[in-house]
Amino acid sequence: MNETTGLPSSTIHRLLGLNGRENKAKNTAPKELEGGLLIVDEMSMVDTWLANTLFKAIPDNMQVIFVGDKDQLPSVGPGQILHDLLCISEIPQKELTEIYRQEDGSSIISLAHEIKNGALPEDFTQNQIDRSYFACQAQQIEPLISKVAIKAKQRGFTPQDIQVLAPMYKGPAGIHALNKMMQEIFNSNADQTKKEVSFNNVVYRIGDKVLQLVNAPEDNVFNGDMGEITGIIYAKDSEEKVDELVIAFDANEVRYKRNEWNKITLSYCCSIHKAQGNEFKMVILPMVHQYSRMLQRNLLYTAVTRSKEMLILIGELSAYRKCVEQVSTLRLTALKERISGIDSISQAMRLKISSYEEAQEEAPFEKEQTPVKSNRPKPNLDLAKDETMDLFAQETSNSFEEMQLTQERIQDNEIDPMIGMGELTPYDFQMS
């Protein structure tokens, strides 16, 4: 953004003075922003908590422009802020149709449009100048990507030019396996001349491409940033007698002690969620039924649009078709109703709740009190409670039945068995 506009820019966290470790259960009071215009890019990635914190910091006299792609993946955290804002007609909005990431005539652009409209183009399996398709099954993904990567390396592509994107971490076509394979192609240590260290079954070497997994504003490094290991300091050579990695994020070098290595991972291959907001010269995208529960249209659309010049599609055609046919379920949010002033609670429900609250207010205290004689009839607390609960039961019983986790619903992808844990890895539970 700095290079494009010539204006100051930063992440939302840094702008608000957040460190990424705030207690989201408590209200965070950010500093009020200064200036007359605020432009927020990649708004689809902003979750409810961050949006709420940002909105609190915007003064009344500031103009705000939100920029984002509603067809990309929603935020990892709760909410679908951009989608909900676009559903409010009172908020002025403009849809941009010109694409500048790829050159004119790019088949990647037309492919993205087709995916967004719920279809694959007729020439999907036909090789184009900037796009290729290779059919294979899950167990063939790794050797086929290996061949593509070796060819790309011979043509002068660097690890920074190439990005393998995959939806899941485990399995033969998962991120972990593909990272190890790509590391051996681009940063092998067969001759044992490079410094290397091991952590949680991952080997790190000087020259490795790595990904930051958490926000670290004190080091000016944020979740999703990609860097390169430029130095390894063994414990015997360190003043603090602990192994250290030196990682360069552009011109910013950061040191990581061994107990901080769970904040990074190899990034020759990364998840599509982590790649959102980035762009790469070449994207290699495997898609097989091993990724079953992740096969959704916005996932494929987001992955395809990460590519600037070359897109390599690998896998099962039926898996790609399933992606475009399967639309992710919208999240249950109330932002639109709150902003528009629409109360989703029915009038009948309001009366029942009001009756119950009045009865509660008139209920005797639990502690002993001197009885007070009154001709006022006592409220029927049990009746009020029962009626309220009956009403809740009538309106929610069907919803509970629809949300029961069964084997059939998992196989039909109606319910995600991971319940929002798709991005978690064992490293997230490691004690630092």
Short mmCIF file of C-alpha atoms in Angstrom, two decimals:
data_model
loop_
_atom_site.label_atom_id
_atom_site.label_comp_id
_atom_site.label_asym_id
_atom_site.label_seq_id
_atom_site.Cartn_x
_atom_site.Cartn_y
_atom_site.Cartn_z
CA MET A 1 0.00 0.00 0.00
CA ASN A 2 2.85 2.38 0.78
CA GLU A 3 4.37 1.76 -2.65
CA THR A 4 1.05 1.98 -4.50
CA THR A 5 -0.40 5.09 -2.87
CA GLY A 6 2.59 6.90 -1.42
CA LEU A 7 0.57 7.28 1.78
CA PRO A 8 1.23 5.80 5.23
CA SER A 9 -0.29 2.38 5.86
CA SER A 10 -0.26 -0.28 8.55
CA THR A 11 -2.13 -3.30 9.81
CA ILE A 12 -5.30 -2.65 11.80
CA HIS A 13 -3.64 -4.07 14.92
CA ARG A 14 -0.71 -1.70 14.67
CA LEU A 15 -2.94 1.27 13.86
CA LEU A 16 -4.99 0.63 17.00
CA GLY A 17 -1.99 -0.16 19.19
CA LEU A 18 -3.05 -3.79 19.68
CA ASN A 19 -0.59 -6.58 20.34
CA GLY A 20 -2.81 -9.51 19.34
CA ARG A 21 -2.97 -10.85 22.89
CA GLU A 22 -5.93 -8.82 24.14
CA ASN A 23 -8.68 -10.55 26.10
CA LYS A 24 -11.49 -10.62 23.56
CA ALA A 25 -14.04 -11.29 26.28
CA LYS A 26 -13.43 -7.80 27.63
CA ASN A 27 -14.02 -4.44 25.99
CA THR A 28 -10.85 -3.01 24.51
CA ALA A 29 -10.61 0.77 24.48
CA PRO A 30 -8.41 1.73 21.52
CA LYS A 31 -6.97 5.16 20.94
CA GLU A 32 -9.09 7.44 18.75
CA LEU A 33 -7.80 7.68 15.19
CA GLU A 34 -6.69 10.93 13.60
CA GLY A 35 -7.24 12.13 10.06
CA GLY A 36 -10.10 12.71 7.66
CA LEU A 37 -10.13 9.49 5.61
CA LEU A 38 -9.58 5.84 6.55
CA ILE A 39 -9.33 3.10 3.89
CA VAL A 40 -9.51 -0.47 5.17
CA ASP A 41 -8.40 -3.10 2.65
CA GLU A 42 -9.09 -6.86 2.76
CA MET A 43 -12.20 -6.22 4.84
CA SER A 44 -13.43 -9.78 4.30
CA MET A 45 -10.64 -10.94 6.65
CA VAL A 46 -11.79 -8.72 9.55
CA ASP A 47 -13.71 -10.58 12.26
CA THR A 48 -16.35 -9.27 14.65
CA TRP A 49 -14.01 -8.44 17.54
CA LEU A 50 -11.47 -6.57 15.41
CA ALA A 51 -14.21 -4.70 13.53
CA ASN A 52 -15.84 -3.67 16.80
CA THR A 53 -12.53 -2.42 18.17
CA LEU A 54 -11.81 -0.53 14.95
CA PHE A 55 -15.26 1.09 14.82
CA LYS A 56 -14.84 2.35 18.39
CA ALA A 57 -11.67 4.18 17.36
CA ILE A 58 -13.19 5.99 14.36
CA PRO A 59 -14.19 9.60 15.19
CA ASP A 60 -17.48 10.99 13.90
CA ASN A 61 -15.81 13.36 11.43
CA MET A 62 -13.77 10.65 9.66
CA GLN A 63 -14.79 9.26 6.26
CA VAL A 64 -14.33 5.48 5.96
CA ILE A 65 -13.98 3.28 2.87
CA PHE A 66 -14.05 -0.50 3.25
CA VAL A 67 -12.46 -2.48 0.41
CA GLY A 68 -12.79 -6.23 0.04
CA ASP A 69 -13.91 -9.20 -2.02
CA LYS A 70 -17.18 -10.66 -0.77
CA ASP A 71 -16.54 -13.89 -2.69
CA GLN A 72 -13.35 -14.72 -0.82
CA LEU A 73 -13.11 -16.69 2.41
CA PRO A 74 -14.62 -15.06 5.49
CA SER A 75 -12.54 -14.17 8.52
CA VAL A 76 -11.01 -16.97 10.57
CA GLY A 77 -12.63 -15.44 13.64
CA PRO A 78 -16.41 -15.10 14.12
CA GLY A 79 -18.62 -12.94 11.94
CA GLN A 80 -18.90 -11.98 8.28
CA ILE A 81 -18.56 -8.24 8.56
CA LEU A 82 -18.05 -7.33 4.90
CA HIS A 83 -20.90 -9.56 3.73
CA ASP A 84 -23.29 -8.10 6.29
CA LEU A 85 -22.34 -4.50 5.48
CA LEU A 86 -22.94 -5.12 1.78
CA CYS A 87 -26.44 -6.37 2.62
CA ILE A 88 -27.37 -2.95 4.01
CA SER A 89 -28.68 -0.80 1.15
CA GLU A 90 -28.33 2.41 3.17
CA ILE A 91 -24.54 2.07 3.06
CA PRO A 92 -23.21 3.43 -0.28
CA GLN A 93 -21.31 0.76 -2.20
CA LYS A 94 -19.59 0.29 -5.53
CA GLU A 95 -18.54 -2.96 -7.19
CA LEU A 96 -15.25 -2.84 -9.10
CA THR A 97 -15.08 -5.12 -12.13
CA GLU A 98 -11.63 -4.35 -13.58
CA ILE A 99 -8.91 -6.80 -12.47
CA TYR A 100 -5.33 -5.52 -12.35
CA ARG A 101 -3.49 -8.43 -10.68
CA GLN A 102 -3.31 -10.38 -13.95
CA GLU A 103 -2.62 -9.00 -17.41
CA ASP A 104 -5.35 -8.39 -19.98
CA GLY A 105 -6.38 -11.59 -21.70
CA SER A 106 -5.37 -13.74 -18.74
CA SER A 107 -7.28 -17.01 -18.56
CA ILE A 108 -6.95 -16.83 -14.77
CA ILE A 109 -9.38 -13.88 -14.77
CA SER A 110 -12.01 -15.71 -16.81
CA LEU A 111 -11.57 -18.82 -14.65
CA ALA A 112 -12.14 -16.77 -11.48
CA HIS A 113 -15.33 -15.29 -12.95
CA GLU A 114 -16.63 -18.74 -13.90
CA ILE A 115 -15.91 -20.10 -10.42
CA LYS A 116 -17.65 -17.13 -8.81
CA ASN A 117 -20.69 -17.87 -10.96
CA GLY A 118 -20.72 -21.52 -9.88
CA ALA A 119 -19.23 -23.30 -12.90
CA LEU A 120 -15.99 -24.48 -14.45
CA PRO A 121 -15.21 -23.26 -17.99
CA GLU A 122 -15.43 -25.76 -20.84
CA ASP A 123 -11.68 -25.40 -21.41
CA PHE A 124 -10.81 -26.06 -17.74
CA THR A 125 -8.70 -29.14 -18.52
CA GLN A 126 -7.07 -27.56 -21.58
CA ASN A 127 -3.68 -25.94 -21.08
CA GLN A 128 -3.55 -22.17 -21.56
CA ILE A 129 -0.62 -19.76 -21.77
CA ASP A 130 -0.91 -18.96 -18.07
CA ARG A 131 -2.79 -22.00 -16.80
CA SER A 132 -2.31 -25.79 -16.82
CA TYR A 133 -4.26 -28.75 -15.49
CA PHE A 134 -2.86 -32.17 -14.55
CA ALA A 135 -5.23 -34.97 -13.56
CA CYS A 136 -4.16 -37.23 -10.70
CA GLN A 137 -5.30 -38.80 -7.43
CA ALA A 138 -4.31 -37.89 -3.88
CA GLN A 139 -1.34 -40.28 -3.65
CA GLN A 140 0.06 -38.84 -6.90
CA ILE A 141 -0.11 -35.21 -5.77
CA GLU A 142 3.33 -35.09 -4.13
CA PRO A 143 5.38 -36.61 -7.00
CA LEU A 144 3.51 -34.55 -9.59
CA ILE A 145 4.02 -31.26 -7.73
CA SER A 146 7.67 -32.26 -7.33
CA LYS A 147 8.05 -32.53 -11.12
CA VAL A 148 6.33 -29.17 -11.65
CA ALA A 149 8.49 -27.47 -9.01
CA ILE A 150 11.73 -28.89 -10.45
CA LYS A 151 10.77 -27.64 -13.92
CA ALA A 152 9.90 -24.22 -12.51
CA LYS A 153 13.23 -24.06 -10.67
CA GLN A 154 15.06 -24.86 -13.90
CA ARG A 155 13.21 -21.98 -15.57
CA GLY A 156 14.44 -19.55 -12.92
CA PHE A 157 11.51 -19.44 -10.51
CA THR A 158 12.55 -18.90 -6.88
CA PRO A 159 10.81 -20.17 -3.72
CA GLN A 160 9.39 -16.67 -3.29
CA ASP A 161 7.89 -16.83 -6.80
CA ILE A 162 6.14 -20.16 -6.24
CA GLN A 163 3.42 -20.91 -3.72
CA VAL A 164 1.77 -24.27 -3.22
CA LEU A 165 -1.68 -23.89 -1.66
CA ALA A 166 -3.57 -26.71 0.03
CA PRO A 167 -6.69 -26.72 2.23
CA MET A 168 -5.56 -29.28 4.84
CA TYR A 169 -2.44 -30.16 6.81
CA LYS A 170 -2.51 -33.95 7.05
CA GLY A 171 -2.33 -36.76 4.51
CA PRO A 172 -0.23 -37.41 1.40
CA ALA A 173 -1.61 -34.26 -0.24
CA GLY A 174 -1.47 -32.22 2.96
CA ILE A 175 0.56 -29.13 3.78
CA HIS A 176 3.09 -30.91 6.03
CA ALA A 177 4.05 -33.50 3.40
CA LEU A 178 4.22 -30.96 0.59
CA ASN A 179 6.39 -28.60 2.64
CA LYS A 180 9.00 -31.30 3.25
CA MET A 181 9.05 -32.21 -0.43
CA MET A 182 9.38 -28.59 -1.60
CA GLN A 183 12.12 -27.93 0.95
CA GLU A 184 14.21 -30.76 -0.50
CA ILE A 185 13.83 -29.28 -3.98
CA PHE A 186 14.65 -25.66 -3.17
CA ASN A 187 16.80 -25.92 -0.05
CA SER A 188 18.27 -29.38 0.21
CA ASN A 189 21.12 -30.15 2.59
CA ALA A 190 22.24 -33.40 1.04
CA ASP A 191 25.90 -32.38 1.26
CA GLN A 192 25.48 -31.35 4.94
CA THR A 193 27.05 -27.93 4.33
CA LYS A 194 24.13 -25.83 5.59
CA LYS A 195 23.28 -25.02 9.15
CA GLU A 196 20.03 -26.64 10.24
CA VAL A 197 17.99 -27.22 13.37
CA SER A 198 15.00 -29.40 14.17
CA PHE A 199 11.84 -28.49 16.04
CA ASN A 200 8.67 -30.59 16.37
CA ASN A 201 9.70 -32.87 13.50
CA VAL A 202 10.33 -29.88 11.21
CA VAL A 203 13.84 -29.12 9.95
CA TYR A 204 14.79 -25.47 9.46
CA ARG A 205 17.76 -24.38 7.33
CA ILE A 206 19.26 -21.09 6.29
CA GLY A 207 17.40 -20.03 3.16
CA ASP A 208 14.10 -21.66 4.12
CA LYS A 209 10.86 -19.88 3.35
CA VAL A 210 8.79 -19.52 6.52
CA LEU A 211 5.41 -18.21 7.63
CA GLN A 212 4.54 -16.20 10.74
CA LEU A 213 1.59 -17.79 12.58
CA VAL A 214 0.77 -15.13 15.19
CA ASN A 215 0.75 -11.35 15.49
CA ALA A 216 3.94 -9.89 16.95
CA PRO A 217 3.52 -6.11 16.59
CA GLU A 218 6.48 -5.48 18.89
CA ASP A 219 8.63 -6.97 16.11
CA ASN A 220 6.50 -5.51 13.31
CA VAL A 221 5.58 -9.04 12.16
CA PHE A 222 2.03 -10.28 11.75
CA ASN A 223 0.07 -13.45 11.18
CA GLY A 224 0.46 -14.49 7.54
CA ASP A 225 3.73 -12.64 6.86
CA MET A 226 6.28 -14.66 4.90
CA GLY A 227 10.01 -14.42 5.43
CA GLU A 228 13.31 -16.21 4.91
CA ILE A 229 15.69 -17.71 7.45
CA THR A 230 18.93 -15.75 7.10
CA GLY A 231 20.77 -17.03 10.14
CA ILE A 232 20.96 -19.89 12.64
CA ILE A 233 22.76 -19.35 15.93
CA TYR A 234 23.48 -22.53 17.87
CA ALA A 235 23.20 -22.48 21.65
CA LYS A 236 26.96 -22.92 22.06
CA ASP A 237 27.51 -19.69 20.11
CA SER A 238 24.68 -17.74 21.72
CA GLU A 239 25.08 -15.38 24.65
CA GLU A 240 21.94 -16.81 26.22
CA LYS A 241 22.99 -20.40 25.41
CA VAL A 242 19.86 -21.14 23.43
CA ASP A 243 19.33 -21.91 19.73
CA GLU A 244 18.10 -18.94 17.71
CA LEU A 245 16.73 -18.35 14.22
CA VAL A 246 17.18 -15.06 12.39
CA ILE A 247 14.34 -14.43 9.93
CA ALA A 248 14.12 -11.58 7.42
CA PHE A 249 10.67 -10.22 6.62
CA ASP A 250 11.63 -7.91 3.76
CA ALA A 251 14.06 -5.47 5.41
CA ASN A 252 12.96 -6.38 8.94
CA GLU A 253 15.11 -9.02 10.69
CA VAL A 254 13.68 -10.74 13.75
CA ARG A 255 15.33 -13.21 16.15
CA TYR A 256 13.41 -16.21 17.48
CA LYS A 257 14.62 -18.23 20.44
CA ARG A 258 13.85 -21.95 20.39
CA ASN A 259 10.84 -21.57 22.69
CA GLU A 260 9.35 -19.16 20.10
CA TRP A 261 9.67 -21.45 17.11
CA ASN A 262 6.04 -22.51 17.42
CA LYS A 263 5.25 -19.04 16.04
CA ILE A 264 6.58 -20.01 12.61
CA THR A 265 6.40 -22.86 10.11
CA LEU A 266 7.71 -23.70 6.66
CA SER A 267 5.73 -21.93 3.94
CA TYR A 268 6.68 -23.50 0.62
CA CYS A 269 3.14 -24.79 0.97
CA CYS A 270 0.54 -23.04 3.12
CA SER A 271 -3.20 -23.05 3.66
CA ILE A 272 -5.44 -20.99 1.41
CA HIS A 273 -6.64 -19.10 4.49
CA LYS A 274 -3.07 -18.03 5.30
CA ALA A 275 -2.44 -16.96 1.70
CA GLN A 276 -5.45 -14.67 1.59
CA GLY A 277 -4.30 -11.11 0.98
CA ASN A 278 -1.08 -12.24 -0.74
CA GLU A 279 -0.21 -12.75 -4.41
CA PHE A 280 2.41 -14.93 -6.13
CA LYS A 281 3.91 -15.27 -9.59
CA MET A 282 3.07 -18.98 -9.71
CA VAL A 283 0.43 -20.82 -7.71
CA ILE A 284 0.33 -24.62 -7.62
CA LEU A 285 -3.10 -25.73 -6.45
CA PRO A 286 -3.90 -29.39 -5.70
CA MET A 287 -7.55 -30.29 -5.20
CA VAL A 288 -8.64 -33.85 -4.37
CA HIS A 289 -11.44 -35.52 -2.45
CA GLN A 290 -9.07 -36.00 0.48
CA TYR A 291 -9.95 -32.36 1.22
CA SER A 292 -13.66 -33.29 1.17
CA ARG A 293 -15.05 -31.06 3.91
CA MET A 294 -13.06 -28.06 2.65
CA LEU A 295 -14.22 -28.25 -0.97
CA GLN A 296 -16.17 -25.01 -1.31
CA ARG A 297 -16.54 -22.33 -3.94
CA ASN A 298 -15.06 -19.44 -1.97
CA LEU A 299 -12.01 -21.56 -1.08
CA LEU A 300 -11.28 -22.33 -4.74
CA TYR A 301 -11.98 -18.75 -5.81
CA THR A 302 -9.62 -17.36 -3.17
CA ALA A 303 -6.85 -19.79 -4.17
CA VAL A 304 -7.13 -19.13 -7.90
CA THR A 305 -7.04 -15.36 -7.46
CA ARG A 306 -3.71 -15.53 -5.56
CA SER A 307 -1.92 -16.18 -8.86
CA LYS A 308 -0.47 -13.30 -10.90
CA GLU A 309 1.18 -15.01 -13.87
CA MET A 310 0.93 -18.81 -13.75
CA LEU A 311 -1.63 -21.19 -12.27
CA ILE A 312 -1.00 -24.94 -12.07
CA LEU A 313 -4.11 -26.96 -11.22
CA ILE A 314 -3.49 -30.53 -10.08
CA GLY A 315 -5.88 -33.23 -8.89
CA GLU A 316 -9.31 -34.71 -9.49
CA LEU A 317 -11.68 -32.93 -11.85
CA SER A 318 -14.64 -34.09 -9.77
CA ALA A 319 -13.10 -32.38 -6.71
CA TYR A 320 -12.86 -29.07 -8.58
CA ARG A 321 -16.47 -29.49 -9.71
CA LYS A 322 -17.55 -30.15 -6.16
CA CYS A 323 -15.86 -26.92 -5.11
CA VAL A 324 -17.83 -24.75 -7.50
CA GLU A 325 -21.10 -26.53 -6.72
CA GLN A 326 -20.75 -26.33 -2.96
CA VAL A 327 -21.47 -22.90 -1.49
CA SER A 328 -20.33 -22.40 2.09
CA THR A 329 -23.09 -21.88 4.63
CA LEU A 330 -23.48 -18.28 5.72
CA ARG A 331 -22.69 -17.64 9.34
CA LEU A 332 -25.51 -16.76 11.72
CA THR A 333 -24.96 -13.09 12.50
CA ALA A 334 -27.14 -10.14 13.50
CA LEU A 335 -25.04 -7.17 12.36
CA LYS A 336 -27.38 -6.30 9.50
CA GLU A 337 -30.44 -6.36 11.75
CA ARG A 338 -28.76 -4.28 14.43
CA ILE A 339 -27.58 -1.60 12.03
CA SER A 340 -30.89 -1.52 10.16
CA GLY A 341 -32.85 -1.37 13.41
CA ILE A 342 -34.67 -4.62 12.72
CA ASP A 343 -35.49 -6.63 15.83
CA SER A 344 -35.43 -10.32 15.01
CA ILE A 345 -37.28 -11.23 18.22
CA SER A 346 -40.96 -11.71 17.51
CA GLN A 347 -43.59 -9.67 19.33
CA ALA A 348 -44.91 -12.82 20.97
CA MET A 349 -41.45 -13.64 22.23
CA ARG A 350 -41.05 -10.08 23.50
CA LEU A 351 -44.27 -10.33 25.52
CA LYS A 352 -43.31 -13.69 26.98
CA ILE A 353 -39.85 -12.48 27.96
CA SER A 354 -41.30 -9.29 29.42
CA SER A 355 -43.77 -11.31 31.48
CA TYR A 356 -41.01 -13.55 32.75
CA GLU A 357 -38.75 -10.61 33.64
CA GLU A 358 -41.54 -8.87 35.55
CA ALA A 359 -42.24 -12.04 37.46
CA GLN A 360 -38.55 -12.36 38.31
CA GLU A 361 -38.43 -8.79 39.61
CA GLU A 362 -41.37 -9.47 41.90
CA ALA A 363 -40.01 -12.78 43.16
CA PRO A 364 -39.08 -12.92 46.89
CA PHE A 365 -35.41 -12.64 47.83
CA GLU A 366 -33.67 -15.86 48.79
CA LYS A 367 -32.66 -14.51 52.17
CA GLU A 368 -35.21 -14.41 54.97
CA GLN A 369 -37.31 -11.27 55.10
CA THR A 370 -40.14 -10.07 57.30
CA PRO A 371 -43.37 -11.05 55.57
CA VAL A 372 -45.33 -8.11 54.22
CA LYS A 373 -49.05 -8.46 53.86
CA SER A 374 -50.42 -7.48 50.50
CA ASN A 375 -53.62 -7.98 48.59
CA ARG A 376 -51.66 -8.02 45.36
CA PRO A 377 -51.85 -11.46 43.73
CA LYS A 378 -48.58 -13.34 43.61
CA PRO A 379 -47.19 -13.86 40.14
CA ASN A 380 -47.25 -17.41 38.86
CA LEU A 381 -43.51 -17.81 38.36
CA ASP A 382 -43.71 -21.41 37.24
CA LEU A 383 -46.31 -20.57 34.61
CA ALA A 384 -44.32 -17.61 33.28
CA LYS A 385 -41.16 -19.69 33.17
CA ASP A 386 -42.88 -22.64 31.54
CA GLU A 387 -44.53 -20.48 28.88
CA THR A 388 -41.25 -18.77 28.07
CA MET A 389 -39.38 -22.03 27.85
CA ASP A 390 -42.14 -23.55 25.73
CA LEU A 391 -41.86 -20.67 23.30
CA PHE A 392 -38.09 -21.04 23.11
CA ALA A 393 -38.51 -24.76 22.59
CA GLN A 394 -41.00 -24.29 19.76
CA GLU A 395 -38.76 -21.85 17.91
CA THR A 396 -35.47 -23.67 18.42
CA SER A 397 -36.23 -27.39 18.52
CA ASN A 398 -35.94 -27.73 14.76
CA SER A 399 -32.64 -25.82 14.79
CA PHE A 400 -31.16 -28.13 17.41
CA GLU A 401 -32.18 -31.20 15.41
CA GLU A 402 -30.61 -29.73 12.27
CA MET A 403 -27.34 -29.12 14.12
CA GLN A 404 -26.92 -32.62 15.55
CA LEU A 405 -23.60 -34.08 14.43
CA THR A 406 -24.22 -37.39 12.68
CA GLN A 407 -22.11 -39.53 10.36
CA GLU A 408 -24.49 -38.80 7.49
CA ARG A 409 -24.23 -35.04 7.96
CA ILE A 410 -20.44 -35.24 8.07
CA GLN A 411 -20.33 -37.24 4.82
CA ASP A 412 -22.77 -34.83 3.17
CA ASN A 413 -20.69 -31.86 4.43
CA GLU A 414 -23.72 -30.36 6.17
CA ILE A 415 -21.80 -29.95 9.42
CA ASP A 416 -18.07 -29.41 9.88
CA PRO A 417 -16.90 -32.04 12.41
CA MET A 418 -13.93 -29.85 13.28
CA ILE A 419 -16.31 -27.08 14.38
CA GLY A 420 -14.12 -24.20 13.27
CA MET A 421 -10.82 -25.90 14.14
CA GLY A 422 -9.64 -26.43 10.56
CA GLU A 423 -6.67 -24.08 10.95
CA LEU A 424 -5.41 -25.57 14.23
CA THR A 425 -2.32 -27.74 14.37
CA PRO A 426 -0.63 -29.56 17.27
CA TYR A 427 1.77 -26.61 17.49
CA ASP A 428 -1.07 -24.42 18.74
CA PHE A 429 -1.28 -26.48 21.93
CA GLN A 430 2.43 -26.57 22.66
CA MET A 431 3.62 -25.00 25.87
CA SER A 432 6.10 -22.21 25.18
#
